[in-house]
mmCIF file of C-alpha atoms in Angstrom:
data_model
loop_
_atom_site.group_PDB
_atom_site.id
_atom_site.type_symbol
_atom_site.label_atom_id
_atom_site.label_comp_id
_atom_site.label_asym_id
_atom_site.label_seq_id
_atom_site.Cartn_x
_atom_site.Cartn_y
_atom_site.Cartn_z
ATOM 1 C CA TRP A 30 49.600 44.030 -74.219
ATOM 2 C CA PHE A 31 50.096 40.475 -74.850
ATOM 3 C CA ALA A 32 52.986 40.192 -72.190
ATOM 4 C CA VAL A 33 50.610 41.721 -69.717
ATOM 5 C CA ALA A 34 47.481 39.535 -70.539
ATOM 6 C CA LEU A 35 49.628 36.586 -70.421
ATOM 7 C CA GLU A 36 50.765 37.533 -66.850
ATOM 8 C CA PHE A 37 47.156 38.465 -65.847
ATOM 9 C CA VAL A 38 46.200 35.030 -66.829
ATOM 10 C CA ILE A 39 48.853 33.164 -65.089
ATOM 11 C CA VAL A 40 48.054 35.157 -61.622
ATOM 12 C CA VAL A 41 44.436 34.366 -61.848
ATOM 13 C CA ALA A 42 45.035 30.893 -62.773
ATOM 14 C CA GLY A 43 47.548 30.739 -59.735
ATOM 15 C CA VAL A 44 44.929 32.241 -57.545
ATOM 16 C CA VAL A 45 42.038 29.751 -58.645
ATOM 17 C CA ILE A 46 44.498 26.905 -58.206
ATOM 18 C CA GLY A 47 45.553 28.124 -54.697
ATOM 19 C CA PHE A 48 41.583 28.248 -53.860
ATOM 20 C CA GLN A 49 41.230 24.887 -55.091
ATOM 21 C CA ILE A 50 44.007 23.187 -53.097
ATOM 22 C CA THR A 51 43.067 25.153 -50.056
ATOM 23 C CA GLU A 52 39.494 23.898 -50.470
ATOM 24 C CA TRP A 53 40.569 20.418 -51.238
ATOM 25 C CA ARG A 54 42.817 20.367 -48.074
ATOM 26 C CA GLY A 55 39.616 21.733 -46.219
ATOM 27 C CA HIS A 56 37.554 18.816 -47.493
ATOM 28 C CA GLN A 57 40.308 16.291 -46.713
ATOM 29 C CA ALA A 58 40.484 17.646 -43.016
ATOM 30 C CA ARG A 59 36.759 17.552 -42.805
ATOM 31 C CA LEU A 60 36.609 13.926 -44.180
ATOM 32 C CA ALA A 61 39.350 13.090 -41.652
ATOM 33 C CA GLN A 62 37.430 14.866 -38.842
ATOM 34 C CA THR A 63 34.186 13.100 -39.781
ATOM 35 C CA ALA A 64 35.712 9.595 -39.752
ATOM 36 C CA SER A 65 37.493 10.376 -36.247
ATOM 37 C CA LEU A 66 34.355 11.528 -34.582
ATOM 38 C CA THR A 67 32.160 8.869 -35.907
ATOM 39 C CA GLU A 68 34.665 6.406 -34.903
ATOM 40 C CA ARG A 69 35.032 7.575 -31.325
ATOM 41 C CA LEU A 70 31.401 7.877 -31.212
ATOM 42 C CA ARG A 71 30.893 4.238 -32.014
ATOM 43 C CA ASP A 72 33.689 3.104 -29.653
ATOM 44 C CA ASP A 73 31.810 5.099 -26.730
ATOM 45 C CA MET A 74 28.333 3.585 -27.841
ATOM 46 C CA ASN A 75 29.508 0.219 -27.998
ATOM 47 C CA ALA A 76 31.087 0.670 -24.675
ATOM 48 C CA GLU A 77 27.702 1.872 -23.254
ATOM 49 C CA ALA A 78 25.889 -1.245 -24.864
ATOM 50 C CA TRP A 79 28.445 -3.534 -22.995
ATOM 51 C CA ARG A 80 27.953 -1.352 -19.756
ATOM 52 C CA VAL A 81 24.238 -1.798 -19.974
ATOM 53 C CA ALA A 82 24.116 -5.069 -20.781
ATOM 54 C CA ALA A 83 26.532 -5.970 -17.825
ATOM 55 C CA ASN A 84 24.385 -3.967 -15.590
ATOM 56 C CA ARG A 85 21.284 -5.856 -16.688
ATOM 57 C CA ALA A 86 23.107 -9.133 -16.515
ATOM 58 C CA TYR A 87 24.053 -8.586 -12.888
ATOM 59 C CA LEU A 88 20.485 -7.297 -12.003
ATOM 60 C CA ARG A 89 19.106 -10.510 -13.713
ATOM 61 C CA ASP A 90 21.664 -12.583 -11.409
ATOM 62 C CA VAL A 91 20.656 -10.719 -8.595
ATOM 63 C CA VAL A 92 17.054 -11.413 -8.968
ATOM 64 C CA VAL A 93 17.565 -15.089 -9.612
ATOM 65 C CA ALA A 94 19.980 -15.295 -6.441
ATOM 66 C CA GLY A 95 17.166 -13.486 -4.244
ATOM 67 C CA ARG A 96 14.381 -15.929 -5.082
ATOM 68 C CA THR A 97 16.414 -19.093 -4.770
ATOM 69 C CA ALA A 98 17.413 -17.250 -1.141
ATOM 70 C CA LEU A 99 14.047 -16.499 -0.366
ATOM 71 C CA GLU A 100 13.117 -19.908 -1.243
ATOM 72 C CA ALA A 101 16.015 -21.562 0.997
ATOM 73 C CA MET A 102 15.024 -19.432 3.818
ATOM 74 C CA ARG A 103 11.574 -20.822 3.991
ATOM 75 C CA ASP A 104 12.789 -24.238 3.450
ATOM 76 C CA ASP A 105 15.364 -25.733 5.850
ATOM 77 C CA ARG A 106 15.941 -28.709 3.782
ATOM 78 C CA VAL A 107 17.833 -26.649 1.259
ATOM 79 C CA ALA A 108 21.621 -26.695 1.754
ATOM 80 C CA ASP A 109 22.722 -23.996 4.172
ATOM 81 C CA GLU A 110 25.584 -23.090 1.733
ATOM 82 C CA ILE A 111 23.153 -22.582 -1.126
ATOM 83 C CA LEU A 112 21.161 -20.093 1.218
ATOM 84 C CA VAL A 113 24.325 -18.268 2.427
ATOM 85 C CA ILE A 114 25.697 -17.764 -1.380
ATOM 86 C CA ASN A 115 22.524 -16.549 -2.651
ATOM 87 C CA ALA A 116 21.531 -14.527 0.256
ATOM 88 C CA PHE A 117 25.073 -12.734 -0.162
ATOM 89 C CA ARG A 118 24.598 -12.353 -4.117
ATOM 90 C CA ALA A 119 21.286 -10.867 -3.479
ATOM 91 C CA SER A 120 22.946 -8.059 -1.558
ATOM 92 C CA GLN A 121 25.506 -7.132 -4.305
ATOM 93 C CA TYR A 122 25.479 -4.266 -6.867
ATOM 94 C CA TYR A 123 27.403 -3.485 -9.896
ATOM 95 C CA TRP A 124 28.233 0.075 -11.247
ATOM 96 C CA ASN A 125 30.591 1.680 -13.691
ATOM 97 C CA GLY A 126 30.707 5.223 -15.126
ATOM 98 C CA LEU A 127 29.159 6.576 -18.293
ATOM 99 C CA ASN A 128 31.042 6.822 -21.585
ATOM 100 C CA ARG A 129 29.808 9.986 -22.885
ATOM 101 C CA ALA A 130 33.017 12.209 -23.428
ATOM 102 C CA THR A 131 32.796 12.095 -27.281
ATOM 103 C CA TYR A 132 29.157 12.843 -27.259
ATOM 104 C CA ASP A 133 29.468 15.847 -24.889
ATOM 105 C CA GLU A 134 32.234 17.050 -27.150
ATOM 106 C CA LEU A 135 30.297 16.925 -30.183
ATOM 107 C CA VAL A 136 27.259 18.917 -28.593
ATOM 108 C CA ALA A 137 29.498 21.516 -27.054
ATOM 109 C CA THR A 138 31.462 22.295 -30.389
ATOM 110 C CA GLY A 139 28.171 21.927 -32.413
ATOM 111 C CA THR A 140 29.853 19.153 -34.568
ATOM 112 C CA ILE A 141 27.183 16.358 -33.945
ATOM 113 C CA ASP A 142 26.466 16.760 -37.676
ATOM 114 C CA LEU A 143 29.597 15.541 -38.594
ATOM 115 C CA VAL A 144 29.133 11.938 -37.739
ATOM 116 C CA ASP A 145 28.054 10.275 -41.057
ATOM 117 C CA ASP A 146 26.321 7.381 -39.315
ATOM 118 C CA ALA A 147 22.657 8.575 -39.341
ATOM 119 C CA ALA A 148 21.540 5.298 -37.192
ATOM 120 C CA LEU A 149 24.445 5.906 -34.760
ATOM 121 C CA ARG A 150 23.826 9.669 -34.464
ATOM 122 C CA THR A 151 20.202 9.393 -33.700
ATOM 123 C CA ALA A 152 20.646 6.678 -31.122
ATOM 124 C CA ALA A 153 23.444 8.598 -29.457
ATOM 125 C CA VAL A 154 21.198 11.733 -29.294
ATOM 126 C CA GLU A 155 18.273 9.895 -27.934
ATOM 127 C CA TYR A 156 20.163 8.119 -25.580
ATOM 128 C CA PHE A 157 22.307 10.457 -24.019
ATOM 129 C CA SER A 158 19.449 12.973 -23.763
ATOM 130 C CA SER A 159 17.961 10.896 -21.031
ATOM 131 C CA PRO A 160 18.450 11.530 -17.364
ATOM 132 C CA GLU A 161 21.818 10.594 -16.115
ATOM 133 C CA ASP A 162 20.579 9.250 -13.221
ATOM 134 C CA ALA A 163 18.427 6.755 -15.225
ATOM 135 C CA LEU A 164 21.205 5.979 -17.570
ATOM 136 C CA ILE A 165 23.766 5.023 -14.638
ATOM 137 C CA THR A 166 21.334 2.062 -14.202
ATOM 138 C CA ARG A 167 22.943 1.559 -10.886
ATOM 139 C CA ILE A 168 21.686 -0.739 -8.089
ATOM 140 C CA PRO A 169 22.078 1.535 -4.818
ATOM 141 C CA ASP A 170 24.844 0.685 -2.771
ATOM 142 C CA THR A 171 22.989 0.940 0.443
ATOM 143 C CA THR A 172 19.465 -0.930 0.705
ATOM 144 C CA PRO A 173 17.889 -2.253 3.648
ATOM 145 C CA TYR A 174 18.316 -5.749 2.925
ATOM 146 C CA ARG A 175 22.108 -5.294 2.178
ATOM 147 C CA ASP A 176 22.684 -3.418 5.366
ATOM 148 C CA ARG A 177 20.788 -6.075 7.428
ATOM 149 C CA PHE A 178 22.767 -8.881 5.570
ATOM 150 C CA ARG A 179 26.084 -7.258 6.317
ATOM 151 C CA GLN A 180 24.923 -6.769 10.187
ATOM 152 C CA ILE A 181 24.243 -10.371 10.535
ATOM 153 C CA ALA A 182 27.338 -12.038 8.348
ATOM 154 C CA PRO A 183 30.776 -12.866 10.151
ATOM 155 C CA ALA A 184 33.268 -10.359 8.537
ATOM 156 C CA ALA A 185 35.788 -13.284 7.529
ATOM 157 C CA LEU A 186 32.972 -15.359 5.726
ATOM 158 C CA HIS A 187 31.554 -12.142 3.981
ATOM 159 C CA ARG A 188 35.068 -11.323 2.808
ATOM 160 C CA GLN A 189 35.470 -14.981 1.578
ATOM 161 C CA LEU A 190 32.058 -14.486 -0.207
ATOM 162 C CA VAL A 191 33.047 -11.478 -2.070
ATOM 163 C CA THR A 192 36.652 -13.267 -3.094
ATOM 164 C CA ASP A 193 35.031 -16.346 -4.278
ATOM 165 C CA CYS A 194 31.365 -15.558 -5.157
ATOM 166 C CA GLY A 195 31.463 -11.896 -6.362
ATOM 167 C CA GLU A 196 31.091 -10.983 -9.964
ATOM 168 C CA ASP A 197 33.281 -12.769 -12.292
ATOM 169 C CA ARG A 198 36.512 -10.549 -12.584
ATOM 170 C CA MET A 199 37.816 -12.024 -15.616
ATOM 171 C CA ILE A 200 35.210 -10.611 -17.932
ATOM 172 C CA SER A 201 36.532 -7.859 -20.174
ATOM 173 C CA THR A 202 34.652 -4.771 -21.453
ATOM 174 C CA GLY A 203 32.909 -5.563 -24.531
ATOM 175 C CA GLU A 204 32.747 -9.330 -23.859
ATOM 176 C CA PHE A 205 29.131 -10.032 -24.218
ATOM 177 C CA GLU A 206 29.346 -13.754 -24.050
ATOM 178 C CA GLY A 207 31.007 -13.803 -20.622
ATOM 179 C CA LEU A 208 27.571 -11.919 -19.088
ATOM 180 C CA THR A 209 25.768 -15.087 -19.034
ATOM 181 C CA ASP A 210 26.799 -16.103 -15.600
ATOM 182 C CA PHE A 211 28.230 -12.676 -14.495
ATOM 183 C CA LEU A 212 27.236 -13.292 -10.780
ATOM 184 C CA SER A 213 25.675 -16.827 -11.091
ATOM 185 C CA PHE A 214 28.884 -19.153 -12.142
ATOM 186 C CA PRO A 215 29.213 -22.163 -9.580
ATOM 187 C CA CYS A 216 31.436 -21.405 -6.254
ATOM 188 C CA ALA A 217 32.043 -22.922 -3.144
ATOM 189 C CA ILE A 218 33.055 -21.682 0.290
ATOM 190 C CA ASP A 219 35.655 -24.082 2.023
ATOM 191 C CA GLY A 220 36.836 -23.786 5.677
ATOM 192 C CA PHE A 221 33.551 -21.969 6.976
ATOM 193 C CA GLU A 222 31.351 -24.877 7.854
ATOM 194 C CA ALA A 223 30.371 -23.515 11.147
ATOM 195 C CA GLU A 224 30.028 -20.218 10.247
ATOM 196 C CA ILE A 225 27.980 -20.930 7.197
ATOM 197 C CA ALA A 226 25.555 -22.977 9.253
ATOM 198 C CA ALA A 227 25.045 -20.314 12.015
ATOM 199 C CA LEU A 228 24.644 -17.572 9.344
ATOM 200 C CA ALA A 229 22.110 -19.751 7.822
ATOM 201 C CA THR A 230 20.301 -20.235 10.922
ATOM 202 C CA ALA A 231 20.445 -16.684 11.828
ATOM 203 C CA LEU A 232 18.990 -15.627 7.986
ATOM 204 C CA ARG A 233 16.169 -18.050 8.737
ATOM 205 C CA ASN A 234 15.295 -16.741 11.977
ATOM 206 C CA ASP A 235 15.709 -13.026 11.573
ATOM 207 C CA PRO A 236 12.303 -11.621 11.678
ATOM 208 C CA GLY A 237 11.556 -9.261 8.762
ATOM 209 C CA LEU A 238 14.413 -10.283 6.561
ATOM 210 C CA ALA A 239 12.470 -12.043 4.417
ATOM 211 C CA GLU A 240 10.391 -8.993 3.417
ATOM 212 C CA LEU A 241 13.618 -6.935 2.810
ATOM 213 C CA LEU A 242 14.761 -9.604 0.552
ATOM 214 C CA ASN A 243 11.563 -9.628 -1.210
ATOM 215 C CA TRP A 244 11.470 -5.850 -1.603
ATOM 216 C CA ARG A 245 15.272 -6.117 -2.784
ATOM 217 C CA ILE A 246 13.981 -8.533 -5.583
ATOM 218 C CA ILE A 247 11.407 -6.411 -6.828
ATOM 219 C CA GLU A 248 13.586 -3.221 -6.791
ATOM 220 C CA ALA A 249 16.268 -5.293 -8.890
ATOM 221 C CA ASP A 250 13.438 -6.611 -11.278
ATOM 222 C CA GLN A 251 12.223 -3.321 -11.912
ATOM 223 C CA GLN A 252 15.509 -1.770 -12.767
ATOM 224 C CA PHE A 253 16.075 -4.931 -15.115
ATOM 225 C CA VAL A 254 12.825 -4.236 -17.029
ATOM 226 C CA GLY A 255 13.221 -0.354 -16.934
ATOM 227 C CA ASN A 256 16.732 -0.450 -18.424
ATOM 228 C CA TYR A 257 15.799 -2.598 -21.218
ATOM 229 C CA TRP A 258 14.471 0.368 -23.189
ATOM 230 C CA PHE A 259 17.991 1.987 -23.080
ATOM 231 C CA ALA A 260 19.625 -1.187 -24.321
ATOM 232 C CA VAL A 261 17.002 -1.151 -27.280
ATOM 233 C CA ILE A 262 18.307 2.288 -28.254
ATOM 234 C CA LEU A 263 21.827 1.183 -27.873
ATOM 235 C CA ASN A 264 21.213 -1.695 -30.046
ATOM 236 C CA ARG A 265 19.853 0.557 -32.913
ATOM 237 C CA GLY A 266 23.116 2.228 -33.333
ATOM 238 C CA THR A 267 25.606 -0.479 -32.343
ATOM 239 C CA ASN A 268 26.474 -3.915 -33.184
ATOM 240 C CA ALA A 269 25.349 -5.207 -29.676
ATOM 241 C CA PRO A 270 23.360 -8.104 -29.298
ATOM 242 C CA PRO A 271 19.593 -7.580 -28.856
ATOM 243 C CA PRO A 272 18.613 -7.561 -25.091
ATOM 244 C CA ASP A 273 16.620 -9.839 -23.091
ATOM 245 C CA ALA A 274 13.029 -8.291 -22.241
ATOM 246 C CA GLU A 275 12.720 -10.598 -19.004
ATOM 247 C CA PRO A 276 15.036 -11.887 -16.420
ATOM 248 C CA ALA A 277 15.398 -16.061 -16.060
ATOM 249 C CA PRO A 278 12.489 -17.352 -13.768
#
């Protein structure tokens, strides 16, 4: 009987140890999954924080360029090149897609609770639950002002404006410091003096263009202000710098 009892104890101990090993392995797997999902969501949220900051920086610069162009249209003492460059910049828009793949996966698989950073998880749910059209923070690629400017501008000059005075393409995703002059960096157009003078005259003399530009400024300014709250939400769950509430005067 002793041998039977000993064998029974050994079998039971083996089963218990096996369960413990399985449970330990499962716990380790959950820890690894938690760390992976949390890091992936954090990466997406940081990318979103930069994307929204980039859109707001672009909107800010569009507003400033529009105001500068509007003043130059009404004052022919302002250099033609200043008018043309700022009128062009006021017609521009910036867009890039959402970074929501990890969040959508977490919702679809019911694993959102595995994200062990409460602030990150709460911010992600609040942010990505917003309507996608609002989250994209896109300046429409077609507006009456943009269309009218392109109808007036010579094609070759417009191409040069895009090359020399469009957004700074050297800025990398995640580089918040570079957004301070995303579209407002100094630029000059060489070799188009006659075309610039003719375009400046056309811009100043075009009936209704000032009203279209004013509409464009209001539109961009409203998007800048409206998107402030998305930036605030993202700031709660990331290490992004706090957003500006108002565009530069």
